[in-house]
PDB file of C-alpha atoms and ligand atoms in Angstrom:
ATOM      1  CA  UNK L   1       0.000   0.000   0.000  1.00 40.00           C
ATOM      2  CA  UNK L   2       1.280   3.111  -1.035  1.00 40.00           C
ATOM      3  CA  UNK L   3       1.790   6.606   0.933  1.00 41.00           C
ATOM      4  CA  UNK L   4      -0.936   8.254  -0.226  1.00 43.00           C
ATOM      5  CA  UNK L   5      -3.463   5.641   1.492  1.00 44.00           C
ATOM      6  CA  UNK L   6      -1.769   5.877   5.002  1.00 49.00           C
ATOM      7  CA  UNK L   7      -1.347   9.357   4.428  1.00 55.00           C
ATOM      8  CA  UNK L   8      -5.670  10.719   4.767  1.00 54.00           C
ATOM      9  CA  UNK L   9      -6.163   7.622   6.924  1.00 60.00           C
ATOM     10  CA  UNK L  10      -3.635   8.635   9.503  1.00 64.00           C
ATOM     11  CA  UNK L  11      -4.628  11.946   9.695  1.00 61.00           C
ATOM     12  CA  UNK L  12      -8.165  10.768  10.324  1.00 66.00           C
ATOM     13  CA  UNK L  13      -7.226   8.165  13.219  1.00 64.00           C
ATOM     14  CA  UNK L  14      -4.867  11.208  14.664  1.00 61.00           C
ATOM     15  CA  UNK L  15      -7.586  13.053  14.758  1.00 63.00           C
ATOM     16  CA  UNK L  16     -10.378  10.694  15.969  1.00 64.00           C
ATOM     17  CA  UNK L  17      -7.492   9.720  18.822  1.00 60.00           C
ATOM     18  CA  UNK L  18      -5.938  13.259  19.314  1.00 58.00           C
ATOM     19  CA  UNK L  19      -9.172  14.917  20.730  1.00 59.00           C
ATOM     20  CA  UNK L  20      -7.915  18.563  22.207  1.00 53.00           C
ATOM     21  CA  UNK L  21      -9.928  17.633  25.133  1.00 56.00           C
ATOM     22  CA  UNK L  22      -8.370  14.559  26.362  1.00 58.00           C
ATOM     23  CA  UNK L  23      -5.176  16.716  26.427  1.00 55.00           C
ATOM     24  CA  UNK L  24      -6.131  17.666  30.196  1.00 67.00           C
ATOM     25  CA  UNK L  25      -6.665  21.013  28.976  1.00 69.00           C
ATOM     26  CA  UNK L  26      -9.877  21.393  30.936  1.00 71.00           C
ATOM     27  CA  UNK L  27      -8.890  19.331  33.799  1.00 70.00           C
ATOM     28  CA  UNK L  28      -7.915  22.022  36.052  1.00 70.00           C
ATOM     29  CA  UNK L  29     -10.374  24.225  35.437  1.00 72.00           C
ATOM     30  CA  UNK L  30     -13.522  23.905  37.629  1.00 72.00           C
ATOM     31  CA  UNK L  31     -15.303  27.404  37.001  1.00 81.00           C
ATOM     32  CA  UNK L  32     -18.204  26.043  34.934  1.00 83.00           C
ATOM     33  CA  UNK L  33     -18.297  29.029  32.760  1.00 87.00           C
ATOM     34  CA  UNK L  34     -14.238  29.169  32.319  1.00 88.00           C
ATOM     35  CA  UNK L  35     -14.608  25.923  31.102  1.00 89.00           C
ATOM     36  CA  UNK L  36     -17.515  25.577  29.084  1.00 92.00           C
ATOM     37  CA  UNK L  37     -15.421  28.636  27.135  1.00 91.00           C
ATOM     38  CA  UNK L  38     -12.954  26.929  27.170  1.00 90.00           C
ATOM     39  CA  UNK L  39     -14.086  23.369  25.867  1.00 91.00           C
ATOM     40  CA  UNK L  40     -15.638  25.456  22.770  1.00 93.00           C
ATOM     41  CA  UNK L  41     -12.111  27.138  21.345  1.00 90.00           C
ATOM     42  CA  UNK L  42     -10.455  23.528  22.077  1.00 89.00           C
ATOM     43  CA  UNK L  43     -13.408  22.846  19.810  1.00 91.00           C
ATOM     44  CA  UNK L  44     -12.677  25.217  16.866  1.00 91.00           C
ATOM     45  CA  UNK L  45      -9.465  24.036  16.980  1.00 88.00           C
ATOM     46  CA  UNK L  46      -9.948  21.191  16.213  1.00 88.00           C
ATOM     47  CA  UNK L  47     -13.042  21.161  13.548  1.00 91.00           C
ATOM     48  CA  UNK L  48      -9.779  23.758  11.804  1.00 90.00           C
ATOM     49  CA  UNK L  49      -8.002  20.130  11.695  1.00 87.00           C
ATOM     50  CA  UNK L  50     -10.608  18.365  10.460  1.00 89.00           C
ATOM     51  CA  UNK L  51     -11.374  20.528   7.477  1.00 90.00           C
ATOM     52  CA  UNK L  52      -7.996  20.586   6.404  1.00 87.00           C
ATOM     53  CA  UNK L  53      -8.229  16.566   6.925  1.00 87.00           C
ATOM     54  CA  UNK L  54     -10.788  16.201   4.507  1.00 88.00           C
ATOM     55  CA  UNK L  55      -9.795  18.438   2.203  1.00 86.00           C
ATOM     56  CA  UNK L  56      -6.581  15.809   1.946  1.00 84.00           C
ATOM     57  CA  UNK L  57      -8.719  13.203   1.412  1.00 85.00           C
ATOM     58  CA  UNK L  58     -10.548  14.708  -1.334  1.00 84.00           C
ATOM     59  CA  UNK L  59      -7.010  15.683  -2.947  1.00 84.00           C
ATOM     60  CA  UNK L  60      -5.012  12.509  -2.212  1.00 74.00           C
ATOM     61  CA  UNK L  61      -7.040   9.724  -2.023  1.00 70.00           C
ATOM     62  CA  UNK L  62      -8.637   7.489  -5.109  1.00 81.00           C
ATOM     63  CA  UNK L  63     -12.126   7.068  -5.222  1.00 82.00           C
ATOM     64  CA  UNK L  64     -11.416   2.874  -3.807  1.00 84.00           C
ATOM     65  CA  UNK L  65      -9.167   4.671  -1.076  1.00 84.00           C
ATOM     66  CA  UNK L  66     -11.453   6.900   0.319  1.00 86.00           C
ATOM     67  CA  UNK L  67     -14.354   3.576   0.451  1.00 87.00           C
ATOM     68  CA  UNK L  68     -12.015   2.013   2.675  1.00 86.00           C
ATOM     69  CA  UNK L  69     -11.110   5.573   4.429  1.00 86.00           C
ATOM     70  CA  UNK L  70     -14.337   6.390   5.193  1.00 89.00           C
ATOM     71  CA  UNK L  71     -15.422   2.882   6.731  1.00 89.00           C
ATOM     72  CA  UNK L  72     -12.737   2.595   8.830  1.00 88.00           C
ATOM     73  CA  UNK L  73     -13.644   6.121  10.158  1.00 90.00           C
ATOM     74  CA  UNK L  74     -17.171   5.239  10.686  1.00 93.00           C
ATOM     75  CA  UNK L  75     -16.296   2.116  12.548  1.00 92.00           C
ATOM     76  CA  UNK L  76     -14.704   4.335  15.159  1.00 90.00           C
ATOM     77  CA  UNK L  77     -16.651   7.185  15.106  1.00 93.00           C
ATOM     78  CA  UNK L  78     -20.129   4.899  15.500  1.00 96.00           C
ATOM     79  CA  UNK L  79     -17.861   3.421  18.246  1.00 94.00           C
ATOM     80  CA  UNK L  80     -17.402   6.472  20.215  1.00 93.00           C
ATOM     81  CA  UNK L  81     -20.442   8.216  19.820  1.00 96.00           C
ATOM     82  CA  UNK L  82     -22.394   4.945  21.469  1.00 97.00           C
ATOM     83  CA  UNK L  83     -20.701   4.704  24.482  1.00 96.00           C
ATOM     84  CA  UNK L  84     -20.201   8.561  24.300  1.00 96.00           C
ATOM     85  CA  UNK L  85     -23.982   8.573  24.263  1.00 97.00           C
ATOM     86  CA  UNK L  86     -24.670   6.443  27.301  1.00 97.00           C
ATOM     87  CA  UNK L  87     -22.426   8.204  29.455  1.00 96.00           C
ATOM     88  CA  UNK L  88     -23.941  11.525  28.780  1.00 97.00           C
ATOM     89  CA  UNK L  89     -27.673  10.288  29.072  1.00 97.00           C
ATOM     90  CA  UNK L  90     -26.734   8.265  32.467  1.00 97.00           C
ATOM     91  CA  UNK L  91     -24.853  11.527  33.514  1.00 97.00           C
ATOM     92  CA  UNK L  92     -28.409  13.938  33.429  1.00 94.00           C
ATOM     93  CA  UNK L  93     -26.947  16.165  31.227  1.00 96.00           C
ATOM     94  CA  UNK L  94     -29.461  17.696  29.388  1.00 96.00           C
ATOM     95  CA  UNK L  95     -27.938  19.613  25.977  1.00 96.00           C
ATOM     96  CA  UNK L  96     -30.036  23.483  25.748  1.00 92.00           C
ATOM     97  CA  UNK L  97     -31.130  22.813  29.694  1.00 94.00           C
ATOM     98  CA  UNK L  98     -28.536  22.558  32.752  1.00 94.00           C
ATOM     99  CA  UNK L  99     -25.632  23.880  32.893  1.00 92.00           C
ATOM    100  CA  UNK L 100     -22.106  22.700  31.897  1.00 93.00           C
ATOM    101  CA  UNK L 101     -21.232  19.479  32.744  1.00 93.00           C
ATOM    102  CA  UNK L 102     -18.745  19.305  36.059  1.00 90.00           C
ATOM    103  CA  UNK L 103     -17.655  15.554  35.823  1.00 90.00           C
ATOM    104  CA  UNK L 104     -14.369  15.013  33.487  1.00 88.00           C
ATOM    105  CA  UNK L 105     -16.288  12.172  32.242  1.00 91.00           C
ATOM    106  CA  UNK L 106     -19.279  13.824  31.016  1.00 93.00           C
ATOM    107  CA  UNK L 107     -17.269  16.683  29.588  1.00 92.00           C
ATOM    108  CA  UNK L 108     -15.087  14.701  27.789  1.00 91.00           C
ATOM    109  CA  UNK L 109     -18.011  11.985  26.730  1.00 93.00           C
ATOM    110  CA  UNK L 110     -19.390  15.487  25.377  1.00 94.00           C
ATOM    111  CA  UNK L 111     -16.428  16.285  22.872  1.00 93.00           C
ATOM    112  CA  UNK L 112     -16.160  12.941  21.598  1.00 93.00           C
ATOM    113  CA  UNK L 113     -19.941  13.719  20.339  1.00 96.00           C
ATOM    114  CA  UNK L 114     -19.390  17.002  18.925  1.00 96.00           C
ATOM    115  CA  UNK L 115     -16.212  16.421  17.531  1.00 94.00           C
ATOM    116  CA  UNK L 116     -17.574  12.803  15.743  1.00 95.00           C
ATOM    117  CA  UNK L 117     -20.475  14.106  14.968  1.00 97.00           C
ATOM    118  CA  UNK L 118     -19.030  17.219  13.194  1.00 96.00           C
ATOM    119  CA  UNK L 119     -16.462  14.980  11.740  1.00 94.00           C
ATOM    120  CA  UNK L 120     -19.016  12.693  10.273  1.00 96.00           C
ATOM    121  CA  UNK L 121     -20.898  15.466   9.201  1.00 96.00           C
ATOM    122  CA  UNK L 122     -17.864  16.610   6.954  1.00 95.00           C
ATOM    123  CA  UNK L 123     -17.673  12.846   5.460  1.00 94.00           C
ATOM    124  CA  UNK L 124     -21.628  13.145   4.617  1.00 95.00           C
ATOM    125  CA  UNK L 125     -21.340  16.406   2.427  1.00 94.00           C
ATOM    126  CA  UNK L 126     -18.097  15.658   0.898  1.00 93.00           C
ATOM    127  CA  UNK L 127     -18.087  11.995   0.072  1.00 93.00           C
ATOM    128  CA  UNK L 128     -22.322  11.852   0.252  1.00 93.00           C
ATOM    129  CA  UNK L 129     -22.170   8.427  -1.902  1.00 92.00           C
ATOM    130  CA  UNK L 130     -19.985   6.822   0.657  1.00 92.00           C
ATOM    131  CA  UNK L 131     -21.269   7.866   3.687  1.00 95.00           C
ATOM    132  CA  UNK L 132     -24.669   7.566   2.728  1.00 95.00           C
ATOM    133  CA  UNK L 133     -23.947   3.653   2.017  1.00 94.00           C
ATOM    134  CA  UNK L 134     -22.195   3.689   5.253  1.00 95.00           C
ATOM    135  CA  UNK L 135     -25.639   4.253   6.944  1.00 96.00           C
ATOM    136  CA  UNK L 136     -27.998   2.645   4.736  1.00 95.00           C
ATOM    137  CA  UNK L 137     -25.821  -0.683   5.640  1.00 94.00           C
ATOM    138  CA  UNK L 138     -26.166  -0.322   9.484  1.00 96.00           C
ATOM    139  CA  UNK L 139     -29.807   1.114  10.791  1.00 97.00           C
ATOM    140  CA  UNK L 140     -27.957   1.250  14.681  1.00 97.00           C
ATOM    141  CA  UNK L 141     -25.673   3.765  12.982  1.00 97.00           C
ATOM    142  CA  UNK L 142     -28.307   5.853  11.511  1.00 97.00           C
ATOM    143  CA  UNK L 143     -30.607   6.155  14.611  1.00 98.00           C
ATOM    144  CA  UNK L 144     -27.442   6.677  16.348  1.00 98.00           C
ATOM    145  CA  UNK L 145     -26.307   9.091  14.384  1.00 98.00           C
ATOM    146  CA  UNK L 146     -29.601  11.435  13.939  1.00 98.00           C
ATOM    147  CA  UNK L 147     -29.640  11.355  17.988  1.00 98.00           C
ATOM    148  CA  UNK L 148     -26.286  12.753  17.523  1.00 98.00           C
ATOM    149  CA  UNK L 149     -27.314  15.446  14.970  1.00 98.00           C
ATOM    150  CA  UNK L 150     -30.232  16.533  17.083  1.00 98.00           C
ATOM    151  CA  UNK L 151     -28.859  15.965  20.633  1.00 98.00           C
ATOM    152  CA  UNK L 152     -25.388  18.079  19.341  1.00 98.00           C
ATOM    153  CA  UNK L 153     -28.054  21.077  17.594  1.00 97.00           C
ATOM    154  CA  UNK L 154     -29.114  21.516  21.230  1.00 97.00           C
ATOM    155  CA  UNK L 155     -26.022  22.067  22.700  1.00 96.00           C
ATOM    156  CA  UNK L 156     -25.745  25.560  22.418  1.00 94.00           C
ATOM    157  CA  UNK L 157     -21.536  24.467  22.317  1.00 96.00           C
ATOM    158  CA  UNK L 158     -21.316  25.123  18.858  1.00 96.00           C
ATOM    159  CA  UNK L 159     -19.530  28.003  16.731  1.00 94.00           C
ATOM    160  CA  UNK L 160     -21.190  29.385  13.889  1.00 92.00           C
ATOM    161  CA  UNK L 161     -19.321  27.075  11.256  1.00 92.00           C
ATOM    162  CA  UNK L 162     -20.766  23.701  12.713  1.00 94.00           C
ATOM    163  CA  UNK L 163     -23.850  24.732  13.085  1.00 95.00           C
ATOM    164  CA  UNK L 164     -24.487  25.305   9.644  1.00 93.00           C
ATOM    165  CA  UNK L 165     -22.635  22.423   9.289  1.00 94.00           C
ATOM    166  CA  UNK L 166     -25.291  20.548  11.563  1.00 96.00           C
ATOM    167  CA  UNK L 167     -27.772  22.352   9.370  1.00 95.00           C
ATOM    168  CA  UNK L 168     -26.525  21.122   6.228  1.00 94.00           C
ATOM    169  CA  UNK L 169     -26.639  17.824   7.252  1.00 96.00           C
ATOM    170  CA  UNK L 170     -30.191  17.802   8.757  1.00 96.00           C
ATOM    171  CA  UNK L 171     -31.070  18.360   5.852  1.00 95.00           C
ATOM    172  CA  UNK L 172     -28.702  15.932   3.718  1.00 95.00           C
ATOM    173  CA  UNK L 173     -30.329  13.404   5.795  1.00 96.00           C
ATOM    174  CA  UNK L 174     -33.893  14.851   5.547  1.00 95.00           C
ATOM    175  CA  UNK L 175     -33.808  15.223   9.011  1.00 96.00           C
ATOM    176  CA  UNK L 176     -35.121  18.519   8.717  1.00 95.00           C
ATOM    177  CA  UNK L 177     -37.309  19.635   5.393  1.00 94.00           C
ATOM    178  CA  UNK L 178     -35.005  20.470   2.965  1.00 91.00           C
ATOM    179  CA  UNK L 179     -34.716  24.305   2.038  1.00 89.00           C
ATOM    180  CA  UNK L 180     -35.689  25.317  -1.360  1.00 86.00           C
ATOM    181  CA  UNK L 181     -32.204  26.509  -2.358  1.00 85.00           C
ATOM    182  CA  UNK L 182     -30.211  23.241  -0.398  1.00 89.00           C
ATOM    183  CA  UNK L 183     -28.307  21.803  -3.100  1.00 86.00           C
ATOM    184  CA  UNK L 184     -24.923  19.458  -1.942  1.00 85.00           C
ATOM    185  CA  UNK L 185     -22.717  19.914  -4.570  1.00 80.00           C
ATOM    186  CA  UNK L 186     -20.485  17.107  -4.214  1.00 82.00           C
ATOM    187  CA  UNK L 187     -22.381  14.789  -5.425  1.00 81.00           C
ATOM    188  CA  UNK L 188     -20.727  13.056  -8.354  1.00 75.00           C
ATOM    189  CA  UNK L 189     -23.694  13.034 -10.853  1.00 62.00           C
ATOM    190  CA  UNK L 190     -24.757  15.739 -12.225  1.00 49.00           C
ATOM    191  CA  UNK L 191     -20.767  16.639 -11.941  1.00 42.00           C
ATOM    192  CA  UNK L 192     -20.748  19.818 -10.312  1.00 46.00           C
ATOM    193  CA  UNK L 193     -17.249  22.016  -9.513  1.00 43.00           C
ATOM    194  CA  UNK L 194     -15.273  20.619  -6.516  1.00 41.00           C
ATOM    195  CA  UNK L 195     -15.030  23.846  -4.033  1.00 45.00           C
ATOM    196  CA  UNK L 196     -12.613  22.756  -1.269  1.00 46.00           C
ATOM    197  CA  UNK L 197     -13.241  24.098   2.135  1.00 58.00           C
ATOM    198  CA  UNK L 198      -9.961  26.391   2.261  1.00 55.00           C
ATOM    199  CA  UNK L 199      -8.250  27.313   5.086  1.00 56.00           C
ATOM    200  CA  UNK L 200      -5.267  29.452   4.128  1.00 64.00           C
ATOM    201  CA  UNK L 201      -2.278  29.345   6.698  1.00 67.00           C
ATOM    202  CA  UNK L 202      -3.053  32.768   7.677  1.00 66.00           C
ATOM    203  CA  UNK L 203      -6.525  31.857   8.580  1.00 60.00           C
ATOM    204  CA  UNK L 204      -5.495  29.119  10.909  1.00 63.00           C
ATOM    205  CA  UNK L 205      -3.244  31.428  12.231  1.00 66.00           C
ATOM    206  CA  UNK L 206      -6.177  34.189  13.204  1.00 62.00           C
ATOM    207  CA  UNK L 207      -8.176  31.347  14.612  1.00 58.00           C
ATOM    208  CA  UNK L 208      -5.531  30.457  17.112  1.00 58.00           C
ATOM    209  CA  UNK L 209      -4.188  33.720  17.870  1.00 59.00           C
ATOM    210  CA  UNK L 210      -7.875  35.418  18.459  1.00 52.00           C
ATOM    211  CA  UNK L 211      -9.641  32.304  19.377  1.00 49.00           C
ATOM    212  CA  UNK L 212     -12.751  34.085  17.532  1.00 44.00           C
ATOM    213  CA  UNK L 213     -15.616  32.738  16.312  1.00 44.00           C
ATOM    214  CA  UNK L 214     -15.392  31.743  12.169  1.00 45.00           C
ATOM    215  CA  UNK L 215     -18.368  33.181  10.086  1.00 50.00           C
ATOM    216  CA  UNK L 216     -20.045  30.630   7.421  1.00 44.00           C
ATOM    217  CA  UNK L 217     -20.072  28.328   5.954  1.00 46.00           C
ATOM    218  CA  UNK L 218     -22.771  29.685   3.547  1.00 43.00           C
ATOM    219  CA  UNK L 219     -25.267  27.659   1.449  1.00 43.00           C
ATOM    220  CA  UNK L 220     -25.615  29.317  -1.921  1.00 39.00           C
ATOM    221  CA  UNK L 221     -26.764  27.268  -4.772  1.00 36.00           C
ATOM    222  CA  UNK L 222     -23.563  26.359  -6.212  1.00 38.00           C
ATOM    223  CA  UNK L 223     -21.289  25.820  -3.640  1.00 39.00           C
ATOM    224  CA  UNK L 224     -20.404  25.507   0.118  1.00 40.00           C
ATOM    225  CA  UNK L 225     -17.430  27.875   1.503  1.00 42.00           C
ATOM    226  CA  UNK L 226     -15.969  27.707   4.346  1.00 42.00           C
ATOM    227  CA  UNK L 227     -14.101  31.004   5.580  1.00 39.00           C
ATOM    228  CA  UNK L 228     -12.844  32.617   8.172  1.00 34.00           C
TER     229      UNK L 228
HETATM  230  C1  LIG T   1     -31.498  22.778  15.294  1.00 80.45           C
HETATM  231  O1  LIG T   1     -31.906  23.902  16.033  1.00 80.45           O
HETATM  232  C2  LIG T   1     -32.616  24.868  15.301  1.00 80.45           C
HETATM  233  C3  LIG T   1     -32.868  26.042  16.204  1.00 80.45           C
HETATM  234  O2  LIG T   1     -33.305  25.647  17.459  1.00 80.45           O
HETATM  235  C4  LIG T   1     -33.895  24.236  14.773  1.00 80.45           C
HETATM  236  O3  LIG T   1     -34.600  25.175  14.000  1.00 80.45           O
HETATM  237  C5  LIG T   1     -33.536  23.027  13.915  1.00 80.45           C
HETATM  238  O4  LIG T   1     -34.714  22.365  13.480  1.00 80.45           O
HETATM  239  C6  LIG T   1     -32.696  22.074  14.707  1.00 80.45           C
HETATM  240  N1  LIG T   1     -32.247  20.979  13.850  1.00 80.45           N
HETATM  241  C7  LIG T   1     -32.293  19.686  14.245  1.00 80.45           C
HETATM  242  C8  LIG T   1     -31.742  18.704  13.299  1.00 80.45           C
HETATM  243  O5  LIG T   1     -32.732  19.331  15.324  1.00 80.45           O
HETATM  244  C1  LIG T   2     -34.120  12.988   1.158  1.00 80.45           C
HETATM  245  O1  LIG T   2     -35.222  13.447   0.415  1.00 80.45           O
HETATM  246  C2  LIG T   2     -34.927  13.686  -0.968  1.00 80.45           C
HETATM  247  C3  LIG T   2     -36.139  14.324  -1.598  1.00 80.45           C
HETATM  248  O2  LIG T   2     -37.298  13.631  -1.273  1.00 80.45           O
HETATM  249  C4  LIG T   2     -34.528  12.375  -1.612  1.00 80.45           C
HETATM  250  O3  LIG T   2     -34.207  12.572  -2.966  1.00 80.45           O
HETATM  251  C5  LIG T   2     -33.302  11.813  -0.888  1.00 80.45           C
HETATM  252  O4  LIG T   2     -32.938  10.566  -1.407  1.00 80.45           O
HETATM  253  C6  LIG T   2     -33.576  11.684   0.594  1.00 80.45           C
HETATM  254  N1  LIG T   2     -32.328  11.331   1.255  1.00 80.45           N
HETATM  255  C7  LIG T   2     -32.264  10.508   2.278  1.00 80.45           C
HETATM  256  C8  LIG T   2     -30.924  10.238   2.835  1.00 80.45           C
HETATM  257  O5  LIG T   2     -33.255  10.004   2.785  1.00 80.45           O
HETATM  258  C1  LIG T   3      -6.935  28.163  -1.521  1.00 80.45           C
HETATM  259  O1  LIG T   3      -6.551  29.425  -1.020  1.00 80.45           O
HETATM  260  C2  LIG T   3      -5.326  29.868  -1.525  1.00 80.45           C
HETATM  261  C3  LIG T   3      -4.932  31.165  -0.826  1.00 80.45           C
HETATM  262  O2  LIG T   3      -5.934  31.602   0.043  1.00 80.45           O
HETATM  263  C4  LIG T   3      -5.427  30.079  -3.045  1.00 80.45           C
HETATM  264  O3  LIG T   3      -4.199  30.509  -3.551  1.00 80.45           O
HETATM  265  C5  LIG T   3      -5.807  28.776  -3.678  1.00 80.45           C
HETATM  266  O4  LIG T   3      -6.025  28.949  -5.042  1.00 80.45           O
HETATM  267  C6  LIG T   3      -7.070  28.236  -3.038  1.00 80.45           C
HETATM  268  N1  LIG T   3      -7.318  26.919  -3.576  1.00 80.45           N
HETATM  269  C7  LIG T   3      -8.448  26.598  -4.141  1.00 80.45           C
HETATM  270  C8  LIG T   3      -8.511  25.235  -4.694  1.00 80.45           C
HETATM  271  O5  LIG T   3      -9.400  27.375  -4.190  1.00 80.45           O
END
C-alpha cells in the first residue's frame, strides 16, 4: 500500500485519537463558565483540523481509497459516539437545559460527540455516496447518528461554522425539510465544480491567535465555503 493511502487515513485516526480535550486542557479548570469557554475554542481548533483533513482526502485519495477511508472512520466514530452517548444520558446532562457538565467524564463523553459528529458530518457532504452507504448498511448507525445530529443542535456548544454544518446535514439526511435553495454539490452526478473548504495558513493562524468565532459556511446554490 502506497503513501498516499496511510497518508488521509492517519490523519483521520490522529484526529479521531488526538481529541484537544483529552489533552487535560480542561482538567484544572472547575469554574463552569471558564470551562464551558474553554471546551468550545479547544473545539474550533480542532473542527480547523478536520477541514484541512478532509480536504486531503478529497485531494489525495482514489475514489477505492477513500471507500475504505471512510469505513474505517465510521467504525470508530459509531464506536465512540455509542458509548459517548450512554455516558452523557446516564450523567443527566441535558444539551439546551442545565448547565455545563462538572464531571471530566461527562465533559469529555461530550467532545467525543461534537467532535464525531461534526467529523461525520464533513464525510456526509463531501463523500455523500460513501457515507450515505455507510448508513444505509447499518440502521444502529443511523438512529445513532440522527440522535447525535439533534442531541449536538441543542447544545448551544457550537460556533457558527458547525452549526451550519449541523444544518446542512439535517437536511442531507432529511432530518429537517429540505430548504428550497439546499443543493450538496459534491455529489458526483450531475458533476458539479469541486469547491474545497480552504483554510489558508493565515486563517489558521487568526483562529488560534484570536480564538474568535469563524463566520459561514454559507449555502448558496452552487457551492459551500468555508471562511474565516
Ligand atoms: C437545530 O436547532 C434549530 C434552532 O433551534 C432548529 O430550528 C432546527 O430544526 C434544529 N435541527 C435539528 C436537526 O434538530
Ligand atoms: C431525502 O429526500 C430527498 C427528496 O425527497 C430524496 O431525494 C433523498 O434521497 C432523501 N435522502 C435521504 C438520505 O433520505
Ligand atoms: C486556496 O486558497 C489559496 C490562498 O488563500 C489560493 O491561492 C488557492 O487557489 C485556493 N485553492 C483553491 C482550490 O481554491
Amino acid at each position: 500500500m502506497s503513501q498516499k493511502f496511510y497518508g488521509p487515513l492517519a490523519v483521520i485516526n490522529f484526529l479521531l485519537l488526538s481529541s484537544l480535550f483529552r489533552s487535560g486542557a480542561l482538567n484544572d479548570v472547575s469554574d463552569s463558565k471558564q470551562a464551558e469557554e474553554l471546551f468550545k475554542r479547544l473545539f474550533i481548533q480542532q473542527r480547523v483540523k478536520q477541514l484541512e483533513a478532509v480536504k486531503r482526502i478529497r485531494t489525495l485519495a482514489g475514489e477505492k481509497r477513500q471507500n475504505l477511508m471512510i469505513a474505517t472512520a465510521a467504525e470508530s466514530i459509531f464506536k465512540v459516539l455509542k458509548s459517548s452517548r450512554s455516558i452523557v444520558e446516564s450523567s443527566g446532562y441535558v444539551p439546551g437545559l442545565t448547565s455545563f457538565p462538572e464531571s471530566q467524564e461527562t465533559r469529555e463523553a461530550l467532545s467525543n460527540i461534537l467532535e464525531n459528529t461534526a467529523l461525520f458530518g464533513e464525510l456526509l457532504l463531501h463523500f455523500p455516496e460513501i457515507s450515505h452507504a455507510v448508513l444505509k448498511d447499518s440502521h444502529e448507525w443511523k438512529v445513532l447518528y440522527e440522535w447525535s445530529v439533534r442531541f449536538s443542535n441543542q447544545t448551544e456548544l457550537l460556533d457558527r461554522i458547525t452549526t451550519t454544518l449541523i444544518d446542512l446535514v439535517s437536511q442531507e439526511l432529511n432530518i429537517t425539510d429540505r430548504k428550497p435553495d439546499f443543493i450538496n454539490p459534491y455529489y458526483k452526478k450531475p458533476a458539479k465544480k469541486y469547491v474545497p473548504s480552504n483554510f489558508s495558513e493565515n486563517q489558521i493562524k487568526k483562529v488560534k491567535k484570536k480564538q474568535k468565532l469563524p463566520r459561514g459556511p454559507r449555502l448558496s446554490s452552487s457551492n459551500i465555503k468555508y471562511d474565516l
